[in-house]
Coordinates of C-alpha atoms in Angstrom, one line a residue:
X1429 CA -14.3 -152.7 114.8
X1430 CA -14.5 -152.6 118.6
X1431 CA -12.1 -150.8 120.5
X1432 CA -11.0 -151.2 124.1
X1433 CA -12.8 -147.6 125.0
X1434 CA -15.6 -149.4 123.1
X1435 CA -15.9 -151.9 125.5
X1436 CA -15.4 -149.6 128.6
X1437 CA -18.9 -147.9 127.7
X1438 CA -20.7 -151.1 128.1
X1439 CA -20.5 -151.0 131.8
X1440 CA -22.4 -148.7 134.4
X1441 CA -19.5 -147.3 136.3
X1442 CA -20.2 -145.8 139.9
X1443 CA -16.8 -143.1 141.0
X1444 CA -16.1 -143.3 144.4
X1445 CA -14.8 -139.6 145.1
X1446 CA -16.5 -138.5 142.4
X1447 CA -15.5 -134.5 142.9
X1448 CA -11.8 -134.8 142.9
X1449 CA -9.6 -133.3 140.8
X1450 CA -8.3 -136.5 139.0
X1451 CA -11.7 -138.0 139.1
X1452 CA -14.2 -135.4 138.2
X1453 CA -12.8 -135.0 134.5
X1454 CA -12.1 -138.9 134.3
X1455 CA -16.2 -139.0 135.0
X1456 CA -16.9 -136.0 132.8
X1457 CA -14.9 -137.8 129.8
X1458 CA -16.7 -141.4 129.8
X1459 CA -19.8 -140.1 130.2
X1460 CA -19.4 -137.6 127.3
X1461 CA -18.4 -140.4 125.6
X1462 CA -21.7 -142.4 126.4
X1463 CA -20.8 -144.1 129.5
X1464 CA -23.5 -144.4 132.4
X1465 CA -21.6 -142.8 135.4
X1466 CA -22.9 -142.2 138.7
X1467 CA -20.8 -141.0 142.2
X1468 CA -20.1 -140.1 145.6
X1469 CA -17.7 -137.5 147.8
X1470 CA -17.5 -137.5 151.3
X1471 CA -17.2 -133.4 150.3
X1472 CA -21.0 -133.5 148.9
X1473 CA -21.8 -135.4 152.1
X1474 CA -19.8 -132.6 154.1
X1475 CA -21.5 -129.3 152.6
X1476 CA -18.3 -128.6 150.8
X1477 CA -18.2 -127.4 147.5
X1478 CA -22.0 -127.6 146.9
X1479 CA -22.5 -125.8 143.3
X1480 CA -19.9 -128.2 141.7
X1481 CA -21.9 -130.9 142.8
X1482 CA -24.8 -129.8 141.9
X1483 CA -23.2 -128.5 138.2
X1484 CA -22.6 -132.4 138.0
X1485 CA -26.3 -134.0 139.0
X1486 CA -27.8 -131.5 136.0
X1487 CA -25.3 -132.4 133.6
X1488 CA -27.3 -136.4 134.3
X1489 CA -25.2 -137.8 136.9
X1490 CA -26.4 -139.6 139.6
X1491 CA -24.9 -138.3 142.6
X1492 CA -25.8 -140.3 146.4
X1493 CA -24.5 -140.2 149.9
X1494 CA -21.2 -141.8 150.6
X1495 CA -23.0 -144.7 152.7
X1496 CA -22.8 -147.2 149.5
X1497 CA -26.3 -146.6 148.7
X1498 CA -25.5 -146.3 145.2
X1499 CA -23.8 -149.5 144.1
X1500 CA -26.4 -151.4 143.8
X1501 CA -25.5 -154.1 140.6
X1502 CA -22.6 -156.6 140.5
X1503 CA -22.4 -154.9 136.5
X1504 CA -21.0 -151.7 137.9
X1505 CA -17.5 -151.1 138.0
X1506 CA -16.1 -149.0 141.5
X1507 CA -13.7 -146.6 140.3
X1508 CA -11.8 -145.7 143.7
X1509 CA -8.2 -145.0 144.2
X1510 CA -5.7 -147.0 145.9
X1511 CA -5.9 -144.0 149.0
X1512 CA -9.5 -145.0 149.6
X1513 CA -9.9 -147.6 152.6
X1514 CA -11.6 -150.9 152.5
X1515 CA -13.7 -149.6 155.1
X1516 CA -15.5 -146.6 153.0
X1517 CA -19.1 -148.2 152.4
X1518 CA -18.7 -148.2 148.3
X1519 CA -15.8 -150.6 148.5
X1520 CA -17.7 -152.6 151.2
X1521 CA -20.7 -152.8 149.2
X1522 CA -19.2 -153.1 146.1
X1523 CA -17.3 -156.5 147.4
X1524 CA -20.3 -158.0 148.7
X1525 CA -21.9 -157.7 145.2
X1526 CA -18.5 -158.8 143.3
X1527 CA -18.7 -155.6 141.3
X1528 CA -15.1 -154.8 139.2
X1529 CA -12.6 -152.3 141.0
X1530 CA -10.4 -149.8 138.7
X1531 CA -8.3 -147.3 140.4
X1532 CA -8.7 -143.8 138.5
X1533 CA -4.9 -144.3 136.6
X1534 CA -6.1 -148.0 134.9
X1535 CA -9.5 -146.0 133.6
X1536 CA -7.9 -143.2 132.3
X1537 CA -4.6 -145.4 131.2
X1538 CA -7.3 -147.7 129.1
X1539 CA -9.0 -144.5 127.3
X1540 CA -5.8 -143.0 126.2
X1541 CA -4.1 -145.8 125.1
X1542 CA -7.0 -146.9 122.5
X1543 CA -6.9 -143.6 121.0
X1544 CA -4.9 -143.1 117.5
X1545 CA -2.5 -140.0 119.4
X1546 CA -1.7 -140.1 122.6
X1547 CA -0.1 -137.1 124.2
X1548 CA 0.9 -137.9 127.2
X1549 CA 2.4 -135.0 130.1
X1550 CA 4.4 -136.3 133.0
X1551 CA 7.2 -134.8 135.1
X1552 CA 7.0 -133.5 139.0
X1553 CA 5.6 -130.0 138.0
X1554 CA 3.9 -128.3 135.6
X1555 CA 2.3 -131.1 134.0
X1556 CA -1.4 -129.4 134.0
X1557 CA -0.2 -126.2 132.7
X1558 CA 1.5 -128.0 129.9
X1559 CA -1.7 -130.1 129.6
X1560 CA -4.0 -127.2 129.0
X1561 CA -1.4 -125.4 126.5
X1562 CA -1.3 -128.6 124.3
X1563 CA -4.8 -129.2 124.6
X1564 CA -6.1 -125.2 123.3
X1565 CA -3.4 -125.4 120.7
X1566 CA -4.5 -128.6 119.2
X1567 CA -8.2 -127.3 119.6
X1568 CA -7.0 -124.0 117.8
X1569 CA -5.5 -126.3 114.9
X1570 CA -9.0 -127.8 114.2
X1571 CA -7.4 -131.3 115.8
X1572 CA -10.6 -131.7 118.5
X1573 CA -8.7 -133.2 120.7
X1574 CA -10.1 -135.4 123.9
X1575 CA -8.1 -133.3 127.2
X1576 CA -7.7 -134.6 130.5
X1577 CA -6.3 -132.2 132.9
X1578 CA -6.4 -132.0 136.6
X1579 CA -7.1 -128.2 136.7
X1580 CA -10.3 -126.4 135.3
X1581 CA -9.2 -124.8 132.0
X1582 CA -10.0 -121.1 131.8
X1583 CA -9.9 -121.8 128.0
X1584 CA -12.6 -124.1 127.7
X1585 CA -15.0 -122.6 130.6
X1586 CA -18.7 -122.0 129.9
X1587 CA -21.7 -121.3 131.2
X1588 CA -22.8 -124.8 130.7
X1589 CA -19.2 -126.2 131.8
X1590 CA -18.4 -124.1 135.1
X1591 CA -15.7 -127.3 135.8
X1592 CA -13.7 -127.3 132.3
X1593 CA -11.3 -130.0 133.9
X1594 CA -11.9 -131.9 131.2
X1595 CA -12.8 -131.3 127.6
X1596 CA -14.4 -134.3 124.9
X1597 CA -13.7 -134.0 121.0
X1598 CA -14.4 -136.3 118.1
X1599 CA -10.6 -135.9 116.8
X1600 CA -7.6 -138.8 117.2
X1601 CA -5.6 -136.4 119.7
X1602 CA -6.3 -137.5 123.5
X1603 CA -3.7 -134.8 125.7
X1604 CA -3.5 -136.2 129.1
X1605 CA -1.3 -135.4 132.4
X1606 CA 0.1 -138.7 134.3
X1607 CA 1.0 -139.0 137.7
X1608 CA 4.3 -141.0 138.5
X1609 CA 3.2 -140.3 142.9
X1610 CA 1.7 -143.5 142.4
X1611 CA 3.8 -145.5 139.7
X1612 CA 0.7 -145.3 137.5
X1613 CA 2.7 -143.4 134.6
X1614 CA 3.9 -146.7 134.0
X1615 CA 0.5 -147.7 132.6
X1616 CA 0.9 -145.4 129.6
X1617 CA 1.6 -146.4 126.1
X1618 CA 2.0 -142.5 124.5
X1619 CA 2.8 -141.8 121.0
X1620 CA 4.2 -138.2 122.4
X1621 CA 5.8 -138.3 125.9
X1622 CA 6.5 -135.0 127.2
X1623 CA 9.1 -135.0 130.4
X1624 CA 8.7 -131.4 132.4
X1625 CA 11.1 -131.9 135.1
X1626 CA 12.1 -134.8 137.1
X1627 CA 12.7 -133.8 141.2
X1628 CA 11.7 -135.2 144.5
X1629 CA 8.0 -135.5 145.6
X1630 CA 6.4 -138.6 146.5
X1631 CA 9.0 -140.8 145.4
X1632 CA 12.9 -141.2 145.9
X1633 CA 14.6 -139.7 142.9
X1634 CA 15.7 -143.4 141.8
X1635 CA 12.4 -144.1 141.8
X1636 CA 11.7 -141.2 139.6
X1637 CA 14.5 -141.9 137.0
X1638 CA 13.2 -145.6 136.7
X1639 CA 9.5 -144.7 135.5
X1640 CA 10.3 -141.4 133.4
X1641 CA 13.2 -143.5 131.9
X1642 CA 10.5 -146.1 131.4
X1643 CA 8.0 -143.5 130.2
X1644 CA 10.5 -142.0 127.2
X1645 CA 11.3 -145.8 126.5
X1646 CA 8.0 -146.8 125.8
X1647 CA 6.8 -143.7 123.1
X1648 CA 8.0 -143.2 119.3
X1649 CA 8.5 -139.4 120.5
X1650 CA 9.5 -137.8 123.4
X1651 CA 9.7 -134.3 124.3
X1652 CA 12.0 -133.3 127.1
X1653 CA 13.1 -130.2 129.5
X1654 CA 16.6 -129.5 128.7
X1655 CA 17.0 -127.0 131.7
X1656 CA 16.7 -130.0 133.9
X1657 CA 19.9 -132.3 134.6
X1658 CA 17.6 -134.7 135.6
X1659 CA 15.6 -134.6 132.7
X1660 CA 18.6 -134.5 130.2
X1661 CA 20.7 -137.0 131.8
X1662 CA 17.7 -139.6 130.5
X1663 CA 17.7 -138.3 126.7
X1664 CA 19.3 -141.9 125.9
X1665 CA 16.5 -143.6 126.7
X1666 CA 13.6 -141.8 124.2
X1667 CA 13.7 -143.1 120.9
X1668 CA 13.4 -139.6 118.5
X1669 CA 13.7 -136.6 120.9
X1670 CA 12.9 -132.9 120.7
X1671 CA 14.6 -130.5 123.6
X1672 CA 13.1 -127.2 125.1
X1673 CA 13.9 -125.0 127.6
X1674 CA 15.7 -121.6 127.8
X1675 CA 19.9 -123.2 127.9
X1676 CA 21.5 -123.4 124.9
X1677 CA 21.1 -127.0 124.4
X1678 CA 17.5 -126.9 123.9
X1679 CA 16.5 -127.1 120.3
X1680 CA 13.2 -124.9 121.2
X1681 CA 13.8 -122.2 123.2
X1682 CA 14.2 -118.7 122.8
X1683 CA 16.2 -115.6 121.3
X1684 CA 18.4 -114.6 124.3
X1685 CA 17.6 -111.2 125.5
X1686 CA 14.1 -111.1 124.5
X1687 CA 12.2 -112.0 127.3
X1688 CA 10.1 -109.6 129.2
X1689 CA 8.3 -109.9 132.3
X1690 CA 5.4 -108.2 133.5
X1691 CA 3.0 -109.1 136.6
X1692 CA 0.4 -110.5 134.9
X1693 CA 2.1 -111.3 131.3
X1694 CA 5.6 -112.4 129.9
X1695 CA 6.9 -112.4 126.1
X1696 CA 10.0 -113.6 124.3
X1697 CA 11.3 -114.7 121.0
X1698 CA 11.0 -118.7 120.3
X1699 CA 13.8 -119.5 118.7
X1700 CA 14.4 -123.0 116.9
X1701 CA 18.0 -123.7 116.9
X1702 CA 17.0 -126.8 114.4
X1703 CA 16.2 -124.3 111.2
X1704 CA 17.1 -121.1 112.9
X1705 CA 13.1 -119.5 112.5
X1706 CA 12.3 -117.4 115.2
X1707 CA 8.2 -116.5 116.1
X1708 CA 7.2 -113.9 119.0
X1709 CA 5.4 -115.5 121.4
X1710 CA 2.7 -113.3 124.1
X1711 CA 1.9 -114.9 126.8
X1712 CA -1.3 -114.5 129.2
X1713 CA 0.1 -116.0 132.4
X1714 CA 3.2 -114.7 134.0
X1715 CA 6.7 -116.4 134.9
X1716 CA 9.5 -117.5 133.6
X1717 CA 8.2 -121.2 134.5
X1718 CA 5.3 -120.8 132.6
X1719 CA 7.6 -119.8 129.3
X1720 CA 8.8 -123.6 129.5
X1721 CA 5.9 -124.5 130.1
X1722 CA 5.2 -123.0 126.8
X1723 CA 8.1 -124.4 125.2
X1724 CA 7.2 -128.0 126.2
X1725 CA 4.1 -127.3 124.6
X1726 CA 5.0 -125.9 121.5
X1727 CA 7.3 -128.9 121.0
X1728 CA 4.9 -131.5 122.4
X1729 CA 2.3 -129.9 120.0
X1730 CA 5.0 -130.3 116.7
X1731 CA 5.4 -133.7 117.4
X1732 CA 1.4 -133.8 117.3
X1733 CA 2.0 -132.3 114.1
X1734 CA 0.8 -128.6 115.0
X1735 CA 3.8 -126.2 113.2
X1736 CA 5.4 -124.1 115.7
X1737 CA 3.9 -120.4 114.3
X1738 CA 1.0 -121.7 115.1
X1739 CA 1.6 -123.4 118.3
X1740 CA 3.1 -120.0 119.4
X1741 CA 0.0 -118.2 117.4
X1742 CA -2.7 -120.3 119.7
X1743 CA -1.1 -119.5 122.7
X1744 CA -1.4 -115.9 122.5
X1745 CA -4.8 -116.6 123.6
X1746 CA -4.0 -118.9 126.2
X1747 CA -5.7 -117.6 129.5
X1748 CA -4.5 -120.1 131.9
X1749 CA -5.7 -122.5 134.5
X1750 CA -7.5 -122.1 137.9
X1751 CA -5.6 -122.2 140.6
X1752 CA -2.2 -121.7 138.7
X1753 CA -1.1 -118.5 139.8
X1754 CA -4.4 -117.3 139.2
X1755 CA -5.1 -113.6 140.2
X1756 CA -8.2 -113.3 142.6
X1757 CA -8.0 -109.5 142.4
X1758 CA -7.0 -106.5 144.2
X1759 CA -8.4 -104.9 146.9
X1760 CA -9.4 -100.9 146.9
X1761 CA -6.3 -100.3 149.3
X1762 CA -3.6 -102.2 147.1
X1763 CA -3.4 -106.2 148.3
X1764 CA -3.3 -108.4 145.7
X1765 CA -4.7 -112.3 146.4
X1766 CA -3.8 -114.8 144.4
X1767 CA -4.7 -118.4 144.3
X1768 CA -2.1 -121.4 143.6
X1769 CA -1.6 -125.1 143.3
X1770 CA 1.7 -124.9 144.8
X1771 CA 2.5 -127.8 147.4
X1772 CA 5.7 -129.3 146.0
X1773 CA 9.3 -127.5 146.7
X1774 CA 9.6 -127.1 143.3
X1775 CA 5.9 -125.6 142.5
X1776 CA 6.4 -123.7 145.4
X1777 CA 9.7 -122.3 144.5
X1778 CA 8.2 -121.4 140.7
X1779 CA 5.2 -119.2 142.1
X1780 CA 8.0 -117.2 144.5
X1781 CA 9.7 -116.5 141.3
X1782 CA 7.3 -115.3 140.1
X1783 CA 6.3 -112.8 142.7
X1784 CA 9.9 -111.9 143.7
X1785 CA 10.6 -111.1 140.1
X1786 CA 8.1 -108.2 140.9
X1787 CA 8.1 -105.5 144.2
X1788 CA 5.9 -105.9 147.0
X1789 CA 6.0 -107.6 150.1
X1790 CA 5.0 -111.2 150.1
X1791 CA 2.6 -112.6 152.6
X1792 CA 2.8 -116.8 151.5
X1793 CA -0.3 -119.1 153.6
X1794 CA 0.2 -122.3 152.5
X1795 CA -1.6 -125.3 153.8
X1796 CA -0.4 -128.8 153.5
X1797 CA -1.9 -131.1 151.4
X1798 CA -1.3 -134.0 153.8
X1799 CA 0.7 -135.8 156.5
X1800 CA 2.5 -137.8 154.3
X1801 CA 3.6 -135.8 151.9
X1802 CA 5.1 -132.9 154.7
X1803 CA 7.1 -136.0 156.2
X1804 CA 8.5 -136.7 152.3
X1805 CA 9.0 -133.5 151.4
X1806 CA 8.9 -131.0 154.3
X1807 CA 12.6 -130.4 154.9
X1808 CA 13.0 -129.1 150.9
X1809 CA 9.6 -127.3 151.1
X1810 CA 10.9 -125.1 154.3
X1811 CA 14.5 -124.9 152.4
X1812 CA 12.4 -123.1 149.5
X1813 CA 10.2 -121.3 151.7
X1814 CA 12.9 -119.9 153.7
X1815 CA 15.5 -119.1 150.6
X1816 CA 13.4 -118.1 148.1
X1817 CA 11.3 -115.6 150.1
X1818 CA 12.7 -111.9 151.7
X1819 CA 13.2 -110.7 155.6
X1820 CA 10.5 -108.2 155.0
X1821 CA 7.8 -111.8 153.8
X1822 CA 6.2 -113.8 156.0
X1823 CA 5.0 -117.4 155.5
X1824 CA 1.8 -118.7 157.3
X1825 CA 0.7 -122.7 157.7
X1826 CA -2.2 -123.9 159.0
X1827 CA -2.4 -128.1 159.5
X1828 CA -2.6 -130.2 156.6
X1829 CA -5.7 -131.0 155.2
X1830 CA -7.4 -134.2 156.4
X1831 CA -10.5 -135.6 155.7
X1832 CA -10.7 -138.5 157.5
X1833 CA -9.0 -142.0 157.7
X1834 CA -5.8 -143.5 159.8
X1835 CA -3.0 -141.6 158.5
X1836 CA -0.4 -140.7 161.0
X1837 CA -0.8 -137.2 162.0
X1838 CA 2.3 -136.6 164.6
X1839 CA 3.9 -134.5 162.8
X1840 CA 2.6 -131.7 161.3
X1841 CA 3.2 -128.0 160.2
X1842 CA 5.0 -126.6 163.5
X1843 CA 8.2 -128.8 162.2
X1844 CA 8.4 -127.1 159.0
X1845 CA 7.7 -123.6 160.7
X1846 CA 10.6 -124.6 162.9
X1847 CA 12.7 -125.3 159.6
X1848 CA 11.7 -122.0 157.8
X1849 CA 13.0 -120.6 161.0
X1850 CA 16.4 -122.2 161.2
X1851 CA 17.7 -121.4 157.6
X1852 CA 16.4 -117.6 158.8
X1853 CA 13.2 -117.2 157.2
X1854 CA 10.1 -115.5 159.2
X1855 CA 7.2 -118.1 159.6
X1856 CA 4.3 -118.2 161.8
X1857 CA 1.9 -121.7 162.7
X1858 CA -1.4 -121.3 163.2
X1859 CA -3.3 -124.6 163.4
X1860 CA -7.1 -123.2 161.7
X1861 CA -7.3 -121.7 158.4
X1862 CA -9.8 -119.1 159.2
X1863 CA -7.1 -117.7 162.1
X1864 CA -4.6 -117.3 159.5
X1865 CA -6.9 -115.4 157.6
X1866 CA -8.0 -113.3 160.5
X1867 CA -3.7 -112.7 160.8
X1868 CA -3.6 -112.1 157.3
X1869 CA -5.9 -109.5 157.2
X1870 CA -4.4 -108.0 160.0
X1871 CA -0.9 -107.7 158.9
X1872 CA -1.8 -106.6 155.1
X1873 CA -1.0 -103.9 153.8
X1874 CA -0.9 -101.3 150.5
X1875 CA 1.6 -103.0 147.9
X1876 CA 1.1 -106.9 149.3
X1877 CA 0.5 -109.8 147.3
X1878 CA -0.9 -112.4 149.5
X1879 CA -0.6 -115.8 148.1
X1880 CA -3.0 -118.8 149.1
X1881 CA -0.9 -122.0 148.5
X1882 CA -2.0 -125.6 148.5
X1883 CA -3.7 -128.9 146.9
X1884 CA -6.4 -131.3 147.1
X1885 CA -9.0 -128.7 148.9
X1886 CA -11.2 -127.1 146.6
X1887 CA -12.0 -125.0 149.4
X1888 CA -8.9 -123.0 149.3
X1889 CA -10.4 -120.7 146.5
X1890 CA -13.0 -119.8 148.3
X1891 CA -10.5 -119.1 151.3
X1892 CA -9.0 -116.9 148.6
X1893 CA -11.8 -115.0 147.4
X1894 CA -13.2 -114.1 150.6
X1895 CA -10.2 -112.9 152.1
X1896 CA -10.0 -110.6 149.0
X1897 CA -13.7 -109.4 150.4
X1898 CA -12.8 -109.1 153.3
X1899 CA -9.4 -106.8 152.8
X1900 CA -9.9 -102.9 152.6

């Protein structure tokens, strides 16, 4: 029988953006599944990044200049987001030949829904962690599950697969994170929804309750964060649910008392409150975010059919995910680096739990990861940044990333320095990265944990790692 991902591999498709963290593992999977897939990035074009893209020409794509050289057949389909202006020269060229346009969410959306088990991960944060926790405990069960994440997944990296953002098995399991920023979660048909946490981002919180209501609605199971008013207060609308989270009303959480927190680790007691069993659980990856994070996927993973002993056994050897509080190193004199996705209030707020459950003076950089979302957002993000850090830390922005195009850039990261300020935190703006860097390394000192915060640069790790080199 034909399926619709049968039909999708018919088609040369041409990825417009090709390196991006949403669109590189959407490229990865249809070509692993037999696709012909070729691309372009203004970052190739700019120097940035240059070993991922040329991981991806010898895994056989076909990689060309942003300049629409590469759409070259009215059979290829542009896959381009809704971001990308009718200006760029792929969605120029690709009108002039009449060639089919797909944003990234109706791809992926279209894949997942023609497989047999759809797990799908949504909520504001948290959602690739959770990803990449399903995805290695299915894997550990023997389920070969198809994983799309937008994070490389330490788990699955290789020599051969440097970008593990992405991973393509042969079993009925495909685990994917969905993004309500652009109301695309709504294209999503799961047969196990998992709700993190619902809070304010890119959307107005009646927004958000309308499509993660929606989401629950639409799935046979639902797994949902019972830590979260938000999340609870839309229980009535999933079908069968099963609660996580560390209150008493989750069904899987843990035994109180037995958490313990280290740096670099954390473990606890799951407890079900449904039958009463009780497993230890060792975590890799430290914070007390990251133990729901755990719990969601232990629950997401029994609705998948995975047991919970050995849900909690696989993740023992869960190793995490770049760029999610990931530990650069430490230098010889005692500053720690560590590189973070954090660009939300509320992802932002988790990695300063993190460190502040720990000593040592905190140095946060964060940059921006736009205009639009510092206008949306800015006045919570400075609220967090301000509250959640100590008078002894120290919070450094540089300007929002920006790559090109007609967004309004008026306001910028001086207003949220200003905001830090006024609910008495200590921040400093410093409009070019490698300034704040030369400031960091000037101010650090033995004990330190300097975190590098922000999204939707890839460039930020290597920010990371060579202010590590370059610390004493």
């Amino acid at each position: 029988m034909t399926t619709q991902a049968d039909n999708l591999l018919t088609h040369p498709w041409f990825f417009c953006g090709i390196g991006g963290s949403g669109m590189l593992p959407l490229a990865l999977i249809l070509r692993g599944q037999g696709a012909r897939v070729a691309g372009s990035d203004r970052s190739r074009d700019q120097g940035r990044t240059p070993e991922k893209f040329a991981w991806l020409e010898a895994q056989g794509f076909d990689l060309f200049a942003q300049d629409g050289s590469g759409v070259t057949s009215a059979d290829q389909v542009l896959i381009a987001s809704a971001a990308i202006e009718d200006t760029v020269p792929e969605v120029v060229r690709a009108k002039a030949l009449g060639c089919a346009r797909m944003s990234r969410a109706e791809l992926l959306s279209r894949l997942f829904n023609a497989a047999a088990l759809g797990v799908a991960v949504g909520g504001t944060s948290g959602k690739s962690t959770v990803t990449g926790m399903i995805g290695w405990i299915l894997t550990h069960a023997g389920r070969d599950p198809t994983i799309m994440n937008g994070a490389v997944m330490k788990n699955f990296v290789a020599p051969d697969a440097p970008f593990a953002s992405a991973r393509v098995g042969q079993g009925d399991a495909f685990v994917a994170e969905v993004d309500e920023s652009d109301g695309s979660i709504a294209l999503y048909t799961p047969a196990v929804a998992v709700l993190n946490n619902v809070s304010l981002d890119h959307k107005s919180m009646a927004e958000l309750r309308e499509l993660f209501g929606d989401f629950l609605a639409r799935a046979p199971r639902s797994v949902l964060n019972a830590d979260d008013a938000e999340s609870l207060a839309l229980l009535p609308r999933a079908a069968v649910a099963t609660t996580f989270g560390l209150s008493e009303a989750a069904q899987v959480s843990v035994v109180t008392g037995s958490i313990v927190e280290s740096p670099t680790a954390l473990t606890a007691t799951v407890l079900d409150r449904r039958t009463g069993a009780q497993h230890p659980l060792s975590l890799q990856v430290p914070g007390r975010h990251n133990l729901s994070n755990a719990l969601a996927a232990l629950a997401a993973a029994e609705a998948a059919g995975v047991s919970l002993a050995e849900g909690v056994a696989a993740l023992g050897g869960f190793v995490g995910l770049a760029r999610r509080f990931d530990i650069v190193g430490t230098s010889p004199s005692g500053v720690t680096v560590i590189d973070d996705f954090g660009h939300n209030p509320e992802k932002v707020a988790a990695t300063l739990a993190t460190l502040k459950a720990h000593p040592g003076r905190v140095i946060a950089f964060f940059q921006p990861h736009g205009y639009g979302p510092l206008r949306q957002m800015g006045a919570e993000l400075a609220e967090v940044l301000a509250t959640r850090l100590d008078r002894d830390d120290l919070t450094i922005l540089c300007d929002p990333v920006y790559f090109g195009g007609t967004v309004d850039r008026s306001v910028g990261s001086e207003r949220i320095v200003a905001l830090i300020e006024q609910h008495g935190g200590k921040a400093e703006h410093i409009a070019e990265r490698k300034a704040c860097g030369d400031r960091i390394l000037a101010l650090a000192r033995p004990g330190d944990r300097v975190v590098i915060m922000g999204a939707r640069d890839d460039t930020l790790s290597a920010f990371a790692n060579d202010l590590l080199a370059a610390l004493p």
